[in-house]
PDB file of N, CA and C in Angstrom:
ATOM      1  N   UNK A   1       0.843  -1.174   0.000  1.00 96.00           N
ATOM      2  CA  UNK A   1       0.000   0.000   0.000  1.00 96.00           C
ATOM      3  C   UNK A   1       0.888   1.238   0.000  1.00 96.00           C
ATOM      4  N   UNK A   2       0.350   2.151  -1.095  1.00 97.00           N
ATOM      5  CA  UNK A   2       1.532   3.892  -0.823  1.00 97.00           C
ATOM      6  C   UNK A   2       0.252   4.426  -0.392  1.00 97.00           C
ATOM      7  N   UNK A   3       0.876   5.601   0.871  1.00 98.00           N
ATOM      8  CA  UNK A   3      -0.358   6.249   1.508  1.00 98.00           C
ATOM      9  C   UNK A   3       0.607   7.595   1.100  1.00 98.00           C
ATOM     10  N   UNK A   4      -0.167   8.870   0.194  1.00 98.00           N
ATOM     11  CA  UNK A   4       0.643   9.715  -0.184  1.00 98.00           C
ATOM     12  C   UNK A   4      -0.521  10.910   0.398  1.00 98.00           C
ATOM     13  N   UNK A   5       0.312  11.498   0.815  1.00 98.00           N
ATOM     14  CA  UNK A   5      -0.262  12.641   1.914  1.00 98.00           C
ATOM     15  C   UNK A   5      -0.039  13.980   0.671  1.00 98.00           C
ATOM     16  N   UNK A   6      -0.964  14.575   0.587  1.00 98.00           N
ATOM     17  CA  UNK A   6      -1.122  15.750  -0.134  1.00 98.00           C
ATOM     18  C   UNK A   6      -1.457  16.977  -0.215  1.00 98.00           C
ATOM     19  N   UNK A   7      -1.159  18.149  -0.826  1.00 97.00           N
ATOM     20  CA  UNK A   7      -2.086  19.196  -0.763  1.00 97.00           C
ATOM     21  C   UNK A   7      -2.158  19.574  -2.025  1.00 97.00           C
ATOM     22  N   UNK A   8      -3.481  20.184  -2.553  1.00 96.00           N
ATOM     23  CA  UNK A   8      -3.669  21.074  -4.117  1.00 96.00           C
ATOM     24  C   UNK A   8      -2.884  21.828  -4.068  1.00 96.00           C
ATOM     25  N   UNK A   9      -2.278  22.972  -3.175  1.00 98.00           N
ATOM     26  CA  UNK A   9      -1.569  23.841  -3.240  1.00 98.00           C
ATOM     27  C   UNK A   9      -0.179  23.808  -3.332  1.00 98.00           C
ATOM     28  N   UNK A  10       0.271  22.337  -2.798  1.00 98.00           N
ATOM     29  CA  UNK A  10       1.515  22.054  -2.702  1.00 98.00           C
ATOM     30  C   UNK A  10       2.671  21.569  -4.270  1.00 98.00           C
ATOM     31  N   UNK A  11       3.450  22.699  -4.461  1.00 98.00           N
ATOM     32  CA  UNK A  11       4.740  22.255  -5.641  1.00 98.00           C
ATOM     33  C   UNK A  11       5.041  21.068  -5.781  1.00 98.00           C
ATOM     34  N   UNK A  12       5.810  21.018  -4.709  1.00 98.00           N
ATOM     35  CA  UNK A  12       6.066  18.960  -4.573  1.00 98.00           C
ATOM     36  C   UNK A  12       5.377  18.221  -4.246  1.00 98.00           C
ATOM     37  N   UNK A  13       4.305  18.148  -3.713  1.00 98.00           N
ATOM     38  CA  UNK A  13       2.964  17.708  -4.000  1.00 98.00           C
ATOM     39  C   UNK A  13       2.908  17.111  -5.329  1.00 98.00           C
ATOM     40  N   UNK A  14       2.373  18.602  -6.563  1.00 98.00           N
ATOM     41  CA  UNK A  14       2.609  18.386  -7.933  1.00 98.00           C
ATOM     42  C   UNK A  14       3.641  16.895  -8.508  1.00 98.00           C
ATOM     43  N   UNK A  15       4.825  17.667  -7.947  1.00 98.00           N
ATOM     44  CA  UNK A  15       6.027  17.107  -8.712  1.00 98.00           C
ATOM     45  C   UNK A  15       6.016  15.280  -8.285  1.00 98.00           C
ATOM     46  N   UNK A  16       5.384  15.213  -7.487  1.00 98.00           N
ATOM     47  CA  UNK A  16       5.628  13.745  -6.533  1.00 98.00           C
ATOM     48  C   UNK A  16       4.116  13.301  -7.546  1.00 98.00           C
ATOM     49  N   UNK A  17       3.094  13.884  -7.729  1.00 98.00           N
ATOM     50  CA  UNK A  17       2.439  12.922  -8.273  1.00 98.00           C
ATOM     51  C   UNK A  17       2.632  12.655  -9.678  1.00 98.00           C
ATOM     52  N   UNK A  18       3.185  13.317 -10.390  1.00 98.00           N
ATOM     53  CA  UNK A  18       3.720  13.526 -12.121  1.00 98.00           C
ATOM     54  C   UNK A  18       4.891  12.090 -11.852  1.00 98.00           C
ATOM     55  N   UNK A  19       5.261  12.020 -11.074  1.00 98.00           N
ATOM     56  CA  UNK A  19       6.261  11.173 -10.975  1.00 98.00           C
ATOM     57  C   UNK A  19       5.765   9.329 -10.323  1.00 98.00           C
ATOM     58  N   UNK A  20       4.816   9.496  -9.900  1.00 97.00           N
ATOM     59  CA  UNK A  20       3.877   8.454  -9.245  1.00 97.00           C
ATOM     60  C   UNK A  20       2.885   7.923 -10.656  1.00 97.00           C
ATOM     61  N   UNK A  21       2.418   9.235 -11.551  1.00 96.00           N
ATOM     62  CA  UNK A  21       1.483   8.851 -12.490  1.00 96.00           C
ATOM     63  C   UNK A  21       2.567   7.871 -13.701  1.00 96.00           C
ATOM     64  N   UNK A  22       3.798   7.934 -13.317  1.00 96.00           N
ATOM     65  CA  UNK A  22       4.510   7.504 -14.918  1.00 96.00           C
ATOM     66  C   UNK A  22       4.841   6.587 -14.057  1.00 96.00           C
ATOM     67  N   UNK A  23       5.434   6.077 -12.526  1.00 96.00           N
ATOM     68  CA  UNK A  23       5.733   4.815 -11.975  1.00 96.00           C
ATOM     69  C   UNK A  23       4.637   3.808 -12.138  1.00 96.00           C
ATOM     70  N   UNK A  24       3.186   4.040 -11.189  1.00 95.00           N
ATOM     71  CA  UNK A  24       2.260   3.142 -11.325  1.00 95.00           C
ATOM     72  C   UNK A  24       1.567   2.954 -11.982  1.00 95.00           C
ATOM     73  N   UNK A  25       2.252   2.922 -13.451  1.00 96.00           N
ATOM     74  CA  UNK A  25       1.433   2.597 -14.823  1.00 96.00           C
ATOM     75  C   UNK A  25       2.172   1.139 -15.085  1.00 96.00           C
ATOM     76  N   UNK A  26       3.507   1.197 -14.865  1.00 95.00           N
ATOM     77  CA  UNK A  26       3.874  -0.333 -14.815  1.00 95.00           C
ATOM     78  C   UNK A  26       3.094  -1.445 -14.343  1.00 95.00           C
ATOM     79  N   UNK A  27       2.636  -2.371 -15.268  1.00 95.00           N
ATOM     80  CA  UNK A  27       1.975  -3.937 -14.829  1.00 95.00           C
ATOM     81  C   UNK A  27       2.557  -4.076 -13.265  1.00 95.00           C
ATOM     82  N   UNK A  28       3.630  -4.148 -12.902  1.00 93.00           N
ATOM     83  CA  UNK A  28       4.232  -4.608 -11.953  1.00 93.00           C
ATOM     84  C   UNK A  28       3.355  -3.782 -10.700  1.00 93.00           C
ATOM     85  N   UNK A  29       2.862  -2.962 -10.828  1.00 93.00           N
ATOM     86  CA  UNK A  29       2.292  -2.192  -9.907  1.00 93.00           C
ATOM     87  C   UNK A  29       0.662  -2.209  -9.372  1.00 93.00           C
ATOM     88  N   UNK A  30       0.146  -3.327 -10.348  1.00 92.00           N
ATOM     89  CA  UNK A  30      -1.499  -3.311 -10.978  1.00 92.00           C
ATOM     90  C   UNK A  30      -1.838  -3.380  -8.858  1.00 92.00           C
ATOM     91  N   UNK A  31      -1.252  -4.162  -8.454  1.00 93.00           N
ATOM     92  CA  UNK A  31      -1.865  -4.599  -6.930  1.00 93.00           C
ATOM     93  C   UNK A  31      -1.654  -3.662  -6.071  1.00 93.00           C
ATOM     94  N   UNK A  32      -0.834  -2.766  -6.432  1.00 95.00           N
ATOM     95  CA  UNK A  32      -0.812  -1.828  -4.954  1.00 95.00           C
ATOM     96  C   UNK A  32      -1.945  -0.844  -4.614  1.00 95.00           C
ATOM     97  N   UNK A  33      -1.948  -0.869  -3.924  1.00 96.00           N
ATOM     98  CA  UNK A  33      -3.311   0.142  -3.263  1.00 96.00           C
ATOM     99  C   UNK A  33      -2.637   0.970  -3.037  1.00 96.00           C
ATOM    100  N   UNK A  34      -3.363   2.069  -4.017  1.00 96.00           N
ATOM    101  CA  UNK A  34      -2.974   3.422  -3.457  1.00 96.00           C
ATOM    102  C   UNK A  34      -4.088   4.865  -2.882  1.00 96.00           C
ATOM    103  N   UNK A  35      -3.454   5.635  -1.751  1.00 96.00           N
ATOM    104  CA  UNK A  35      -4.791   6.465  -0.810  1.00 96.00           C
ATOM    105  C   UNK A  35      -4.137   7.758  -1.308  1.00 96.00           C
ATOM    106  N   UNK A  36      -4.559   8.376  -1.294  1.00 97.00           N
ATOM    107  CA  UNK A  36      -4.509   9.760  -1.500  1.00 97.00           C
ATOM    108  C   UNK A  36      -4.780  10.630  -0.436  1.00 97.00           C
ATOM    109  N   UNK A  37      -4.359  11.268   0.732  1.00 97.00           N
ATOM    110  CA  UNK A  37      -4.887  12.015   1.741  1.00 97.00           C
ATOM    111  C   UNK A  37      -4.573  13.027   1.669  1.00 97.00           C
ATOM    112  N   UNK A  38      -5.612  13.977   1.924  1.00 97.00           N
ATOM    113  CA  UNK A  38      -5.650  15.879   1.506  1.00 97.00           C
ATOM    114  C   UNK A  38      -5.170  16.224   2.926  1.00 97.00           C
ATOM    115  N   UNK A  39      -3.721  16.762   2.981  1.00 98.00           N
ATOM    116  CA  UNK A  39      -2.948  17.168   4.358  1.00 98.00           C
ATOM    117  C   UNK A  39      -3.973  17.972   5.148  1.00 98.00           C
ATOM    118  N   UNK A  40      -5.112  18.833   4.281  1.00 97.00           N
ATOM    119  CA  UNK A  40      -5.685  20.201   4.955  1.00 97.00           C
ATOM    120  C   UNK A  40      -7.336  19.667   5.437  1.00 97.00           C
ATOM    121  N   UNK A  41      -7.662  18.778   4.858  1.00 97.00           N
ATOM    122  CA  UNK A  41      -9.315  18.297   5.636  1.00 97.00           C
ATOM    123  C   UNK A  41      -8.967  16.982   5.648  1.00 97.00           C
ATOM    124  N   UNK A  42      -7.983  16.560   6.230  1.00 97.00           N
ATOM    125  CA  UNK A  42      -7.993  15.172   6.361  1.00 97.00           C
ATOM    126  C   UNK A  42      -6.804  14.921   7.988  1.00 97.00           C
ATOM    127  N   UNK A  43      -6.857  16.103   8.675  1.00 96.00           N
ATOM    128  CA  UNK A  43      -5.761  15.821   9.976  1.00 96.00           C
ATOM    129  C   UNK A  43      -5.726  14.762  10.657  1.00 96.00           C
ATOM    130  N   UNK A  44      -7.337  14.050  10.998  1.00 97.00           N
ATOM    131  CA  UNK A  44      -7.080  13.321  11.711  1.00 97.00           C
ATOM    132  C   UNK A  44      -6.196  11.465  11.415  1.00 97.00           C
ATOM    133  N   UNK A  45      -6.326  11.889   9.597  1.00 97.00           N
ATOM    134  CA  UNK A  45      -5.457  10.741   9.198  1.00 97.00           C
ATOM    135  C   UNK A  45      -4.516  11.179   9.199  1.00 97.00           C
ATOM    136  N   UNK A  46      -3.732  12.158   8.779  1.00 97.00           N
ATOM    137  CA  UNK A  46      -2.362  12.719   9.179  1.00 97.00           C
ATOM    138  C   UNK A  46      -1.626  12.266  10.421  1.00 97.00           C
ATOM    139  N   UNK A  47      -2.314  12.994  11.280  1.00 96.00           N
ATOM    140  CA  UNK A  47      -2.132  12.613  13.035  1.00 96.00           C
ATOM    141  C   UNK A  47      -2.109  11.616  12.782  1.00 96.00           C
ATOM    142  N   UNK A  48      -2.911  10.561  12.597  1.00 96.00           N
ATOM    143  CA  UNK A  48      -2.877   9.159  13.054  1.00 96.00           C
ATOM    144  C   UNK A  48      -1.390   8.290  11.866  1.00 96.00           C
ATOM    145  N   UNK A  49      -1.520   9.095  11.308  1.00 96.00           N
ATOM    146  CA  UNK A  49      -0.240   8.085  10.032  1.00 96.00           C
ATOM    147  C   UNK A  49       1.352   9.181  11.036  1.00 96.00           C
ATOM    148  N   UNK A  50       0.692   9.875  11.720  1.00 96.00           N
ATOM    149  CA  UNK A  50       2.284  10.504  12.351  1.00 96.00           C
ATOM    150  C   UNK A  50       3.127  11.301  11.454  1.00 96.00           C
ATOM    151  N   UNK A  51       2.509  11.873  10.057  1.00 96.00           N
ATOM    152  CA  UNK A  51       2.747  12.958   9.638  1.00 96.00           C
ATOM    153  C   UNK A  51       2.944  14.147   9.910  1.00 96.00           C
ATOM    154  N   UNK A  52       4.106  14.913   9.266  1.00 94.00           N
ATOM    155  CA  UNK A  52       4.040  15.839  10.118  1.00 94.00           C
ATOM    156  C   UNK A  52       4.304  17.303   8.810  1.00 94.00           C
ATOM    157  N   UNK A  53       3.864  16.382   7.684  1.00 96.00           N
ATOM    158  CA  UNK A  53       3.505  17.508   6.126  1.00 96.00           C
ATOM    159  C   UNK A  53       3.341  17.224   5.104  1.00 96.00           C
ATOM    160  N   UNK A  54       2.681  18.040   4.178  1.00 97.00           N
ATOM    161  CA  UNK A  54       2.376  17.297   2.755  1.00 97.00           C
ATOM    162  C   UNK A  54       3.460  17.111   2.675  1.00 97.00           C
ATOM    163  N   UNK A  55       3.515  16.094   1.406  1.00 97.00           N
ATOM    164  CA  UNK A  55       4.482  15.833   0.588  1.00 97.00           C
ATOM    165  C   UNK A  55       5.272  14.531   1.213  1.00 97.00           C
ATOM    166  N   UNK A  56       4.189  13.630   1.898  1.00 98.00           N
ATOM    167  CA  UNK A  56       4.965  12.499   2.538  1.00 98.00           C
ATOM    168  C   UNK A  56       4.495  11.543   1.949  1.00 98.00           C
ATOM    169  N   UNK A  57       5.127  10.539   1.483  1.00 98.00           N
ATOM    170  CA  UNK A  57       5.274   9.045   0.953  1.00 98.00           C
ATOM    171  C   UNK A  57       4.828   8.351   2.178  1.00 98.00           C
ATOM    172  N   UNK A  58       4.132   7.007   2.271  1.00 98.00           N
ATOM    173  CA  UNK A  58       4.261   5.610   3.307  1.00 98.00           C
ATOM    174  C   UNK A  58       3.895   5.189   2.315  1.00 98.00           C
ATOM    175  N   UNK A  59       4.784   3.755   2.487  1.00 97.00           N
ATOM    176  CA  UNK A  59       5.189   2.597   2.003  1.00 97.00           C
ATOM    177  C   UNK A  59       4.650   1.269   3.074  1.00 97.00           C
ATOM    178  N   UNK A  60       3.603   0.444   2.994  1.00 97.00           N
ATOM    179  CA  UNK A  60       3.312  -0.471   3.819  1.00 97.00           C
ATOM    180  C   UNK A  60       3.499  -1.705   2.956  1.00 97.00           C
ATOM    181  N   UNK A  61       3.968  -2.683   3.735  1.00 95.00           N
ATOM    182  CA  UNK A  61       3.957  -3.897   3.132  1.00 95.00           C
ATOM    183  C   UNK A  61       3.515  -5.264   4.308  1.00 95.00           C
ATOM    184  N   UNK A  62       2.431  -5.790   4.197  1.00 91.00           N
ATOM    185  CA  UNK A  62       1.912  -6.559   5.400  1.00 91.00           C
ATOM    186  C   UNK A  62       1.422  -6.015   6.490  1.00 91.00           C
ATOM    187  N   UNK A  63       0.905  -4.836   6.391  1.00 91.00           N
ATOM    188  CA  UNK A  63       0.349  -4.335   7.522  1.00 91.00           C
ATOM    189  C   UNK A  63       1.486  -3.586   8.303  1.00 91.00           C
ATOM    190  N   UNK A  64       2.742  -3.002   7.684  1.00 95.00           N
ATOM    191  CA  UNK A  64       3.613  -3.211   8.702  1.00 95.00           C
ATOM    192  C   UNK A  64       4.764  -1.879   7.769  1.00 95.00           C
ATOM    193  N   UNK A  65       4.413  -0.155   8.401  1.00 96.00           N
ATOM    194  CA  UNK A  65       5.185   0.275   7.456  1.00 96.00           C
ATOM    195  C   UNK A  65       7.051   0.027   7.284  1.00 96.00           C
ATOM    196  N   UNK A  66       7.182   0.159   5.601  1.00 97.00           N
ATOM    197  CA  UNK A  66       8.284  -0.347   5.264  1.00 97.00           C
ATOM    198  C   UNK A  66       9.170   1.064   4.471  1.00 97.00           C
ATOM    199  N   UNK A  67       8.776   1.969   4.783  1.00 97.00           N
ATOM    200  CA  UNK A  67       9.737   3.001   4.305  1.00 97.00           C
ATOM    201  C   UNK A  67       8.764   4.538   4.133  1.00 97.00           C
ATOM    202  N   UNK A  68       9.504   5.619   4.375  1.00 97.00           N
ATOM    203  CA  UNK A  68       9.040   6.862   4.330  1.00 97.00           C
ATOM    204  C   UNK A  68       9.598   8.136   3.587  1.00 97.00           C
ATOM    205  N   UNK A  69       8.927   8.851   2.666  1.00 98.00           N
ATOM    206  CA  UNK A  69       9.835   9.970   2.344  1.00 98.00           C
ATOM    207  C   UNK A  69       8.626  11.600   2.632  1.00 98.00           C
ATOM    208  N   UNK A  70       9.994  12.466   3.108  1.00 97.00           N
ATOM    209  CA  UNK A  70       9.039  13.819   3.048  1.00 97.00           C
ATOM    210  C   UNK A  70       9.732  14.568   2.126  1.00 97.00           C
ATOM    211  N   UNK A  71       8.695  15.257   1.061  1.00 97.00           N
ATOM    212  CA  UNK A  71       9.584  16.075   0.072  1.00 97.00           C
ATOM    213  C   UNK A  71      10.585  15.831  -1.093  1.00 97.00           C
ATOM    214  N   UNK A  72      10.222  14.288  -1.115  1.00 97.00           N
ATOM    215  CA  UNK A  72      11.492  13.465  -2.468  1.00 97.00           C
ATOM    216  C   UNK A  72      11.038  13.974  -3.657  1.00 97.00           C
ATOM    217  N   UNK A  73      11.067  14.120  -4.394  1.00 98.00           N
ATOM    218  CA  UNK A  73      10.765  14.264  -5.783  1.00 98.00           C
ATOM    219  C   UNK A  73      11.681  13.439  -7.056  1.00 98.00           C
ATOM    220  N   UNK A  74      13.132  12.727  -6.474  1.00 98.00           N
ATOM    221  CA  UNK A  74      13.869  12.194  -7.716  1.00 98.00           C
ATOM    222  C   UNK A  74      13.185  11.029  -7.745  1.00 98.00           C
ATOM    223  N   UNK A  75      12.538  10.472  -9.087  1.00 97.00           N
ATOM    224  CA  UNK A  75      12.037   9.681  -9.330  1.00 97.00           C
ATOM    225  C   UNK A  75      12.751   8.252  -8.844  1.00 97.00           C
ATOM    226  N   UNK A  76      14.237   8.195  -8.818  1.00 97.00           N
ATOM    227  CA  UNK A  76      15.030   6.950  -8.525  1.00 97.00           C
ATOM    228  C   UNK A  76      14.283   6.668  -6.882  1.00 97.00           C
ATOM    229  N   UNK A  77      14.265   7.502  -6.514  1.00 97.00           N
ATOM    230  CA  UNK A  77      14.140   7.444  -4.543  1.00 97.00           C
ATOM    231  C   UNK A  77      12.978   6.853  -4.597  1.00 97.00           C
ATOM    232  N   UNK A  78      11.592   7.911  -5.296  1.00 97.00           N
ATOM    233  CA  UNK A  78      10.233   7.048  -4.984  1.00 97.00           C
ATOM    234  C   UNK A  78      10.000   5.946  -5.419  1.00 97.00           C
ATOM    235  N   UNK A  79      10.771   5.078  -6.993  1.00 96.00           N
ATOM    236  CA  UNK A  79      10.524   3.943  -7.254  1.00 96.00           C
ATOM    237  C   UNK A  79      11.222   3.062  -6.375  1.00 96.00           C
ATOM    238  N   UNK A  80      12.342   3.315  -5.873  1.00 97.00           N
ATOM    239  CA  UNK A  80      13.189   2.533  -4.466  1.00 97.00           C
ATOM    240  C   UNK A  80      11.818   2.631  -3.500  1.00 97.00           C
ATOM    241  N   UNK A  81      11.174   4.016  -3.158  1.00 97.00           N
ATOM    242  CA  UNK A  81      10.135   3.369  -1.935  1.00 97.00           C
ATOM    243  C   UNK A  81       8.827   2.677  -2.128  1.00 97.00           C
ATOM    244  N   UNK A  82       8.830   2.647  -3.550  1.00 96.00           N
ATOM    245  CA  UNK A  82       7.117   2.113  -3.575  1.00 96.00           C
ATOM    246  C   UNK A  82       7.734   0.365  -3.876  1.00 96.00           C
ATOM    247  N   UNK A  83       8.961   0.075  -4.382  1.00 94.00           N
ATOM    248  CA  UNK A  83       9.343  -1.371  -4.972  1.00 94.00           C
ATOM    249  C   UNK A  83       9.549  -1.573  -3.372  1.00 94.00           C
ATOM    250  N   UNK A  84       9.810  -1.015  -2.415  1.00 93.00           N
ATOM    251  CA  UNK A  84       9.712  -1.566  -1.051  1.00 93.00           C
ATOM    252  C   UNK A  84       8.882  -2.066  -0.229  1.00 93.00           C
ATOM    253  N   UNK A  85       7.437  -2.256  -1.314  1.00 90.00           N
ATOM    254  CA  UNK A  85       5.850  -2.516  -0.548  1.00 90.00           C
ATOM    255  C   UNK A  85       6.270  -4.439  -1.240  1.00 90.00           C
ATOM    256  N   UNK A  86       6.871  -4.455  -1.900  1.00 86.00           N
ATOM    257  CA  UNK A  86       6.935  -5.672  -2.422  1.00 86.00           C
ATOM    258  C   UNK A  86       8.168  -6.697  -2.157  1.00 86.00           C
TER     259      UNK A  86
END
């Protein structure tokens, strides 16, 4: 599962999903579940995922998170964290 924390307003926000839309088009990706959470009407999932700003990546694999980024944008890093759900 990628749980990608977001805002409309946010640059890297932008840049992180342009970069997510050309990763999880790969077959290899058809199973992952992916959430989308709006940083600004959505706090209490924030709080509870222990966020602490847009622009954060989670990476779960088994119920059990497996890697985090705040603010990445090089495409090498996020395909390293989302190939980490697997």
């Amino acid at each position: 599962m990628l749980v990608e924390i977001s805002a409309p307003w946010c640059p890297t926000c932008r840049a992180q999903k342009a970069v997510l839309a050309e990763l999880l088009v790969d077959p290899k990706f058809a199973d992952l579940v992916h959430l989308d959470v709006d940083f600004d009407s959505r706090k209490d999932v924030v709080r509870a995922l222990g966020a602490r700003s847009q622009s954060t990546l989670i990476v779960y694999s088994g119920g059990a998170e497996v890697g985090r980024v705040v603010g990445e944008v090089r495409p090498g890093v996020i395909a390293a964290l989302v190939n980490a759900a697997y």
